[in-house]
mmCIF file of C-alpha atoms in Angstrom:
data_model
loop_
_atom_site.group_PDB
_atom_site.id
_atom_site.type_symbol
_atom_site.label_atom_id
_atom_site.label_comp_id
_atom_site.label_asym_id
_atom_site.label_seq_id
_atom_site.Cartn_x
_atom_site.Cartn_y
_atom_site.Cartn_z
ATOM 1 C CA THR O 1 0.080 0.057 -0.069
ATOM 2 C CA ALA O 2 3.001 2.112 -0.107
ATOM 3 C CA ARG O 3 6.635 2.596 -0.397
ATOM 4 C CA SER O 4 8.296 -0.990 -0.216
ATOM 5 C CA ASP O 5 11.618 -1.609 1.841
ATOM 6 C CA GLY O 6 11.942 -5.375 2.067
ATOM 7 C CA VAL O 7 11.340 -8.416 -0.053
ATOM 8 C CA SER O 8 11.686 -12.152 0.308
ATOM 9 C CA PHE O 9 10.810 -15.489 -1.257
ATOM 10 C CA SER O 10 9.833 -18.345 0.560
ATOM 11 C CA PRO O 11 12.185 -21.246 0.918
ATOM 12 C CA SER O 12 10.329 -23.286 -1.547
ATOM 13 C CA GLY O 13 9.668 -20.385 -3.960
ATOM 14 C CA ASP O 14 5.831 -20.743 -3.705
ATOM 15 C CA ALA O 15 5.437 -17.212 -1.995
ATOM 16 C CA ILE O 16 6.737 -13.620 -1.866
ATOM 17 C CA ALA O 17 6.568 -11.294 0.891
ATOM 18 C CA VAL O 18 7.032 -7.213 0.797
ATOM 19 C CA ALA O 19 7.540 -5.183 3.700
ATOM 20 C CA HIS O 20 6.036 -1.675 3.288
ATOM 21 C CA LEU O 21 5.046 1.844 4.982
ATOM 22 C CA TYR O 22 1.531 2.007 6.134
ATOM 23 C CA TYR O 23 -1.110 -0.253 6.847
ATOM 24 C CA PRO O 24 -1.097 -3.346 6.873
ATOM 25 C CA TYR O 25 2.790 -3.070 6.494
ATOM 26 C CA VAL O 26 3.166 -6.575 4.904
ATOM 27 C CA ALA O 27 2.021 -8.143 2.161
ATOM 28 C CA VAL O 28 2.390 -11.647 0.850
ATOM 29 C CA TYR O 29 1.354 -13.227 -2.369
ATOM 30 C CA PRO O 30 1.449 -16.912 -4.176
ATOM 31 C CA TRP O 31 4.353 -16.850 -6.432
ATOM 32 C CA SER O 32 4.702 -19.282 -9.407
ATOM 33 C CA ALA O 33 6.029 -19.680 -13.125
ATOM 34 C CA SER O 34 2.880 -17.587 -14.045
ATOM 35 C CA GLY O 35 3.791 -14.463 -11.576
ATOM 36 C CA PHE O 36 1.845 -13.379 -8.768
ATOM 37 C CA GLY O 37 -1.470 -15.128 -7.098
ATOM 38 C CA THR O 38 -4.167 -13.482 -4.946
ATOM 39 C CA ARG O 39 -2.739 -11.913 -1.930
ATOM 40 C CA PHE O 40 -3.037 -13.728 1.114
ATOM 41 C CA SER O 41 -5.297 -12.076 3.888
ATOM 42 C CA ASN O 42 -3.704 -9.831 6.303
ATOM 43 C CA PRO O 43 -2.243 -11.391 9.660
ATOM 44 C CA ALA O 44 -5.065 -10.880 12.639
ATOM 45 C CA THR O 45 -2.564 -8.869 14.541
ATOM 46 C CA LEU O 46 -0.688 -6.568 12.316
ATOM 47 C CA PRO O 47 3.042 -5.260 12.778
ATOM 48 C CA THR O 48 2.528 -2.084 15.018
ATOM 49 C CA GLY O 49 4.569 0.317 12.324
ATOM 50 C CA ASN O 50 6.201 0.927 9.172
ATOM 51 C CA SER O 51 7.945 -2.276 8.098
ATOM 52 C CA SER O 52 11.700 -2.288 6.861
ATOM 53 C CA ASP O 53 12.052 -5.995 6.138
ATOM 54 C CA VAL O 54 10.859 -9.448 5.917
ATOM 55 C CA ALA O 55 12.182 -12.837 6.106
ATOM 56 C CA PHE O 56 11.026 -16.437 6.215
ATOM 57 C CA SER O 57 12.478 -19.132 8.413
ATOM 58 C CA PRO O 58 14.661 -21.560 6.746
ATOM 59 C CA ALA O 59 11.703 -24.208 6.831
ATOM 60 C CA GLY O 60 9.305 -21.823 5.615
ATOM 61 C CA ASP O 61 7.131 -22.235 8.608
ATOM 62 C CA ALA O 62 7.637 -18.748 10.007
ATOM 63 C CA ILE O 63 7.657 -15.374 8.410
ATOM 64 C CA ALA O 64 9.415 -12.449 10.415
ATOM 65 C CA VAL O 65 8.820 -8.671 9.833
ATOM 66 C CA ALA O 66 11.373 -5.907 11.107
ATOM 67 C CA HIS O 67 9.351 -2.546 11.745
ATOM 68 C CA SER O 68 9.048 0.642 13.602
ATOM 69 C CA GLY O 69 7.112 1.410 16.429
ATOM 70 C CA SER O 70 7.331 -1.058 19.643
ATOM 71 C CA LEU O 71 7.583 -4.012 19.446
ATOM 72 C CA TYR O 72 9.851 -3.712 16.344
ATOM 73 C CA LEU O 73 9.597 -7.276 15.333
ATOM 74 C CA ALA O 74 6.869 -9.312 14.718
ATOM 75 C CA VAL O 75 6.978 -13.236 13.685
ATOM 76 C CA TYR O 76 3.991 -15.402 12.312
ATOM 77 C CA PRO O 77 3.389 -19.052 11.552
ATOM 78 C CA TRP O 78 3.558 -19.359 7.893
ATOM 79 C CA SER O 79 1.788 -22.048 5.994
ATOM 80 C CA SER O 80 0.037 -22.624 2.489
ATOM 81 C CA SER O 81 -3.019 -21.125 4.278
ATOM 82 C CA GLY O 82 -1.065 -17.623 5.005
ATOM 83 C CA PHE O 83 -0.329 -16.074 8.396
ATOM 84 C CA GLY O 84 -1.134 -17.662 11.755
ATOM 85 C CA THR O 85 -1.466 -16.691 15.228
ATOM 86 C CA LYS O 86 1.230 -14.046 16.009
ATOM 87 C CA PHE O 87 3.927 -15.564 18.204
ATOM 88 C CA ALA O 88 4.194 -13.890 21.668
ATOM 89 C CA ASP O 89 6.750 -10.974 21.860
ATOM 90 C CA PRO O 90 10.426 -11.716 23.137
ATOM 91 C CA SER O 91 10.445 -10.951 26.526
ATOM 92 C CA THR O 92 13.625 -8.257 25.889
ATOM 93 C CA LEU O 93 12.548 -6.386 22.914
ATOM 94 C CA PRO O 94 14.883 -4.775 20.552
ATOM 95 C CA THR O 95 15.407 -1.210 21.869
ATOM 96 C CA ASN O 96 14.032 0.560 18.517
ATOM 97 C CA ASN O 97 13.011 0.572 14.925
ATOM 98 C CA GLY O 98 13.754 -2.972 13.509
ATOM 99 C CA GLU O 99 15.488 -2.328 10.298
ATOM 100 C CA GLY O 100 16.597 -5.714 9.093
ATOM 101 C CA VAL O 101 15.781 -9.136 9.843
ATOM 102 C CA SER O 102 17.319 -12.879 9.457
ATOM 103 C CA PHE O 103 17.212 -16.326 10.573
ATOM 104 C CA SER O 104 20.064 -18.697 11.022
ATOM 105 C CA PRO O 105 20.238 -21.218 8.400
ATOM 106 C CA SER O 106 19.481 -23.937 10.820
ATOM 107 C CA GLY O 107 16.749 -21.900 12.035
ATOM 108 C CA ASP O 108 17.530 -21.937 15.843
ATOM 109 C CA ALA O 109 18.038 -18.162 15.907
ATOM 110 C CA ILE O 110 16.523 -15.028 14.774
ATOM 111 C CA ALA O 111 18.536 -11.583 14.655
ATOM 112 C CA VAL O 112 16.996 -8.130 14.162
ATOM 113 C CA ALA O 113 18.994 -5.073 13.392
ATOM 114 C CA HIS O 114 17.603 -2.032 15.244
ATOM 115 C CA SER O 115 18.281 1.560 15.419
ATOM 116 C CA SER O 116 19.335 1.902 18.959
ATOM 117 C CA SER O 117 22.227 0.387 20.975
ATOM 118 C CA PRO O 118 23.142 -2.236 20.976
ATOM 119 C CA TYR O 119 22.180 -1.983 17.097
ATOM 120 C CA VAL O 120 21.444 -6.018 17.043
ATOM 121 C CA SER O 121 19.722 -8.289 19.069
ATOM 122 C CA ALA O 122 19.473 -11.774 18.477
ATOM 123 C CA TYR O 123 17.318 -14.949 20.180
ATOM 124 C CA PRO O 124 17.130 -18.695 20.236
ATOM 125 C CA TRP O 125 13.904 -19.616 17.879
ATOM 126 C CA SER O 126 11.878 -22.766 18.030
ATOM 127 C CA GLY O 127 8.224 -23.736 17.096
ATOM 128 C CA SER O 128 7.366 -22.506 20.374
ATOM 129 C CA GLY O 129 8.527 -18.923 19.346
ATOM 130 C CA PHE O 130 11.626 -16.631 20.932
ATOM 131 C CA GLY O 131 13.689 -17.963 23.710
ATOM 132 C CA THR O 132 15.696 -15.536 26.127
ATOM 133 C CA LYS O 133 17.776 -13.048 24.335
ATOM 134 C CA PHE O 134 21.323 -13.856 23.794
ATOM 135 C CA ALA O 135 23.912 -11.699 25.459
ATOM 136 C CA ASN O 136 25.002 -8.520 23.445
ATOM 137 C CA PRO O 137 28.338 -8.741 21.596
ATOM 138 C CA ALA O 138 31.331 -7.679 23.588
ATOM 139 C CA THR O 139 32.257 -4.975 20.809
ATOM 140 C CA LEU O 140 28.919 -3.422 19.467
ATOM 141 C CA PRO O 141 28.338 -2.230 15.844
ATOM 142 C CA THR O 142 29.296 1.440 16.103
ATOM 143 C CA GLY O 143 25.661 2.736 14.836
ATOM 144 C CA ASN O 144 22.314 2.024 13.751
ATOM 145 C CA GLY O 145 21.686 -1.396 12.298
ATOM 146 C CA ALA O 146 20.155 -1.583 8.971
ATOM 147 C CA GLY O 147 21.007 -5.314 7.843
ATOM 148 C CA VAL O 148 21.676 -8.549 9.247
ATOM 149 C CA ALA O 149 22.837 -11.850 7.906
ATOM 150 C CA PHE O 150 23.931 -15.072 9.149
ATOM 151 C CA SER O 151 26.445 -17.072 7.173
ATOM 152 C CA PRO O 152 25.427 -20.180 5.223
ATOM 153 C CA ALA O 153 27.144 -22.475 7.633
ATOM 154 C CA GLY O 154 25.740 -20.537 10.461
ATOM 155 C CA ASP O 155 28.930 -19.753 11.964
ATOM 156 C CA ALA O 156 29.256 -15.952 11.694
ATOM 157 C CA ILE O 157 26.851 -13.077 11.689
ATOM 158 C CA ALA O 158 27.195 -9.651 9.963
ATOM 159 C CA VAL O 159 25.562 -6.362 10.875
ATOM 160 C CA ALA O 160 25.638 -3.437 8.563
ATOM 161 C CA HIS O 161 25.450 0.042 9.928
ATOM 162 C CA ASN O 162 26.033 3.646 9.904
ATOM 163 C CA ARG O 163 29.086 4.298 11.133
ATOM 164 C CA SER O 164 32.699 3.404 10.240
ATOM 165 C CA PRO O 165 33.501 0.659 9.910
ATOM 166 C CA TYR O 166 29.829 0.503 8.362
ATOM 167 C CA VAL O 167 30.011 -3.518 8.627
ATOM 168 C CA SER O 168 30.606 -5.709 11.972
ATOM 169 C CA VAL O 169 31.147 -9.524 11.277
ATOM 170 C CA TYR O 170 31.049 -11.972 14.781
ATOM 171 C CA PRO O 171 31.523 -15.665 15.179
ATOM 172 C CA TRP O 172 28.188 -17.429 16.063
ATOM 173 C CA SER O 173 27.097 -20.472 17.830
ATOM 174 C CA GLY O 174 24.962 -22.100 20.083
ATOM 175 C CA SER O 175 26.255 -19.601 22.654
ATOM 176 C CA GLY O 176 25.676 -16.782 20.559
ATOM 177 C CA PHE O 177 27.932 -13.861 19.553
ATOM 178 C CA GLY O 178 32.072 -14.432 19.661
ATOM 179 C CA THR O 179 34.876 -11.662 19.401
ATOM 180 C CA LYS O 180 34.173 -9.377 16.521
ATOM 181 C CA PHE O 181 36.288 -10.171 13.556
ATOM 182 C CA SER O 182 38.887 -7.448 12.451
ATOM 183 C CA ASN O 183 37.600 -4.760 10.241
ATOM 184 C CA PRO O 184 38.287 -5.187 6.568
ATOM 185 C CA ALA O 185 41.736 -3.457 5.420
ATOM 186 C CA THR O 186 39.513 -1.492 2.729
ATOM 187 C CA LEU O 187 36.204 -0.256 4.423
ATOM 188 C CA PRO O 188 32.708 0.523 2.784
ATOM 189 C CA THR O 189 33.039 4.200 1.743
ATOM 190 C CA GLY O 190 29.630 5.313 3.698
ATOM 191 C CA ASN O 191 26.838 4.006 5.571
ATOM 192 C CA GLY O 192 26.055 0.219 5.553
ATOM 193 C CA SER O 193 22.470 -0.780 4.045
ATOM 194 C CA ASP O 194 22.582 -4.279 3.641
ATOM 195 C CA VAL O 195 24.911 -7.418 4.041
ATOM 196 C CA ALA O 196 24.879 -10.770 2.439
ATOM 197 C CA PHE O 197 26.725 -13.814 2.434
ATOM 198 C CA SER O 198 27.455 -15.920 -0.935
ATOM 199 C CA PRO O 199 25.638 -19.269 -0.993
ATOM 200 C CA ALA O 200 29.180 -21.175 -0.657
ATOM 201 C CA GLY O 201 30.049 -18.688 2.317
ATOM 202 C CA ASP O 202 33.195 -17.566 0.475
ATOM 203 C CA ALA O 203 32.454 -13.873 -0.022
ATOM 204 C CA ILE O 204 30.415 -11.102 1.483
ATOM 205 C CA ALA O 205 28.846 -8.090 -0.011
ATOM 206 C CA VAL O 206 27.931 -4.747 1.491
ATOM 207 C CA THR O 207 25.924 -1.959 -0.141
ATOM 208 C CA HIS O 208 26.466 1.669 1.201
ATOM 209 C CA LEU O 209 26.190 5.140 0.493
ATOM 210 C CA TYR O 210 28.681 6.651 -1.723
ATOM 211 C CA TYR O 211 30.822 5.576 -4.412
ATOM 212 C CA PRO O 212 31.129 2.813 -5.202
ATOM 213 C CA TYR O 213 27.926 1.997 -3.734
ATOM 214 C CA VAL O 214 28.804 -2.044 -3.267
ATOM 215 C CA VAL O 215 31.741 -3.822 -1.901
ATOM 216 C CA VAL O 216 32.570 -7.619 -1.851
ATOM 217 C CA TYR O 217 35.275 -9.188 -0.223
ATOM 218 C CA PRO O 218 36.398 -13.009 0.261
ATOM 219 C CA TRP O 219 35.164 -14.517 3.395
ATOM 220 C CA SER O 220 36.966 -17.462 5.430
ATOM 221 C CA ALA O 221 37.194 -18.703 8.927
ATOM 222 C CA SER O 222 39.881 -16.058 9.374
ATOM 223 C CA GLY O 223 37.505 -12.983 8.271
ATOM 224 C CA PHE O 224 37.712 -10.733 5.411
ATOM 225 C CA GLY O 225 40.116 -10.841 2.548
ATOM 226 C CA THR O 226 41.256 -8.304 0.258
ATOM 227 C CA LYS O 227 38.702 -6.389 -1.322
ATOM 228 C CA PHE O 228 37.417 -7.464 -4.771
ATOM 229 C CA GLY O 229 37.517 -5.125 -7.550
ATOM 230 C CA ASN O 230 34.602 -2.770 -8.084
ATOM 231 C CA PRO O 231 32.354 -3.821 -11.117
ATOM 232 C CA ALA O 232 33.486 -2.037 -14.315
ATOM 233 C CA THR O 233 29.932 -0.668 -14.614
ATOM 234 C CA LEU O 234 28.913 0.676 -11.261
ATOM 235 C CA PRO O 235 25.451 0.850 -9.744
ATOM 236 C CA THR O 236 24.293 4.209 -10.370
ATOM 237 C CA GLY O 237 23.429 5.332 -6.999
ATOM 238 C CA ASN O 238 23.570 4.482 -2.970
ATOM 239 C CA GLY O 239 23.369 1.033 -2.669
ATOM 240 C CA ALA O 240 20.200 -0.396 -0.514
ATOM 241 C CA GLY O 241 19.809 -4.063 -0.865
ATOM 242 C CA VAL O 242 22.137 -6.933 -2.243
ATOM 243 C CA ALA O 243 21.654 -10.392 -2.621
ATOM 244 C CA PHE O 244 23.265 -13.480 -4.295
ATOM 245 C CA SER O 245 21.372 -16.000 -6.505
ATOM 246 C CA PRO O 246 20.975 -19.424 -5.132
ATOM 247 C CA ALA O 247 23.735 -20.948 -7.299
ATOM 248 C CA GLY O 248 26.081 -18.006 -6.292
ATOM 249 C CA ASP O 249 26.803 -17.278 -9.676
ATOM 250 C CA ALA O 250 25.087 -13.740 -9.829
ATOM 251 C CA MET O 251 24.521 -10.875 -7.611
ATOM 252 C CA ALA O 252 22.204 -8.161 -7.750
ATOM 253 C CA VAL O 253 22.077 -4.442 -5.989
ATOM 254 C CA ALA O 254 18.759 -2.620 -5.365
ATOM 255 C CA HIS O 255 20.043 1.372 -5.536
ATOM 256 C CA ASP O 256 18.454 4.735 -5.488
ATOM 257 C CA SER O 257 18.612 6.108 -9.268
ATOM 258 C CA SER O 258 17.651 4.836 -12.745
ATOM 259 C CA PRO O 259 17.624 1.439 -13.498
ATOM 260 C CA TYR O 260 17.054 1.043 -9.546
ATOM 261 C CA VAL O 261 18.516 -2.336 -9.792
ATOM 262 C CA SER O 262 21.969 -3.818 -11.179
ATOM 263 C CA ALA O 263 23.030 -7.371 -11.528
ATOM 264 C CA TYR O 264 26.179 -8.943 -12.326
ATOM 265 C CA PRO O 265 27.767 -12.340 -13.005
ATOM 266 C CA TRP O 266 29.672 -13.453 -9.834
ATOM 267 C CA SER O 267 32.697 -16.034 -9.723
ATOM 268 C CA ALA O 268 35.556 -16.481 -7.507
ATOM 269 C CA SER O 269 37.320 -13.816 -9.584
ATOM 270 C CA GLY O 270 34.736 -11.325 -8.724
ATOM 271 C CA PHE O 271 32.364 -9.379 -10.827
ATOM 272 C CA GLY O 272 31.707 -10.214 -14.182
ATOM 273 C CA THR O 273 30.297 -7.576 -17.071
ATOM 274 C CA LYS O 274 26.942 -6.168 -15.976
ATOM 275 C CA PHE O 275 23.757 -7.790 -17.067
ATOM 276 C CA ALA O 276 21.651 -5.416 -19.652
ATOM 277 C CA ASN O 277 18.760 -3.693 -17.609
ATOM 278 C CA PRO O 278 15.489 -4.876 -17.598
ATOM 279 C CA ALA O 279 13.233 -3.993 -20.586
ATOM 280 C CA THR O 280 10.506 -2.628 -18.112
ATOM 281 C CA LEU O 281 12.447 -0.822 -15.060
ATOM 282 C CA PRO O 282 11.411 -0.707 -11.403
ATOM 283 C CA THR O 283 9.439 2.949 -11.071
ATOM 284 C CA GLY O 284 11.472 4.275 -8.100
ATOM 285 C CA ASN O 285 14.334 3.699 -5.681
ATOM 286 C CA GLY O 286 15.229 0.157 -5.290
ATOM 287 C CA SER O 287 15.270 -0.608 -1.469
ATOM 288 C CA ASP O 288 15.776 -4.364 -1.558
ATOM 289 C CA VAL O 289 16.257 -7.211 -3.964
ATOM 290 C CA ALA O 290 15.911 -11.226 -3.702
ATOM 291 C CA PHE O 291 16.307 -13.942 -6.365
ATOM 292 C CA GLY O 292 13.661 -16.799 -6.608
ATOM 293 C CA GLU O 293 12.949 -19.651 -8.833
ATOM 294 C CA ILE O 294 10.428 -20.711 -11.052
#
């Protein structure tokens, strides 16, 4: 019903969810090779404010919405029938507007990036809902959290945020946050907007304000490697959302100037030559991007 800021496909690819401003704050549609189906009914208990991000659990049995207005995070059971009854809120809420949300690959944790200290909050997750909040990382992100992502192996968690170094990454385990990895040698050049690991877990991408709008680094158990070269054809404006394709052979960036989305081949060598723009462009600033399969 208004500007959309987050998008996600269900793990089975049969639904697409959009987080947006204004009532009802989240919209979910069936998805198939034919495109959009008839929108699912709204959840009985809506998010309490403008929504910024949305994520399905790895099993596809829950959907989480990060939003403004207390309670900052809403999670619902999900099935082919749509939304179930909202899970009880965590006993310790995020401290301000939810901006990004992610489930761990095993589905046993959920993390939300938010706009006041400690800037990221993580909780155990199960079929019963939220567990007791994990302790904050010993070294906090340095500013408002914008995006959050777990590595495919579930052994690291990354937060994009709005003050230098603009991205913070921590080891992750059943005990929660480990000691923060060293910053990359070459930092993003402005406020971090979103972060994503490649499906193989061997690269990490950060979108940000200011040229070159997206940076990608090799990733390993040792942390950041030397930044990959910038794409030959950059996104045309401030980077917002970023995603790797499921096969890890492409990467897409949503950004705030036409054509609003840019996609590139991706390999161990880094960026390939930018794909041609879509014939029908998005009609305004790109905020997020996701790959699906049909």
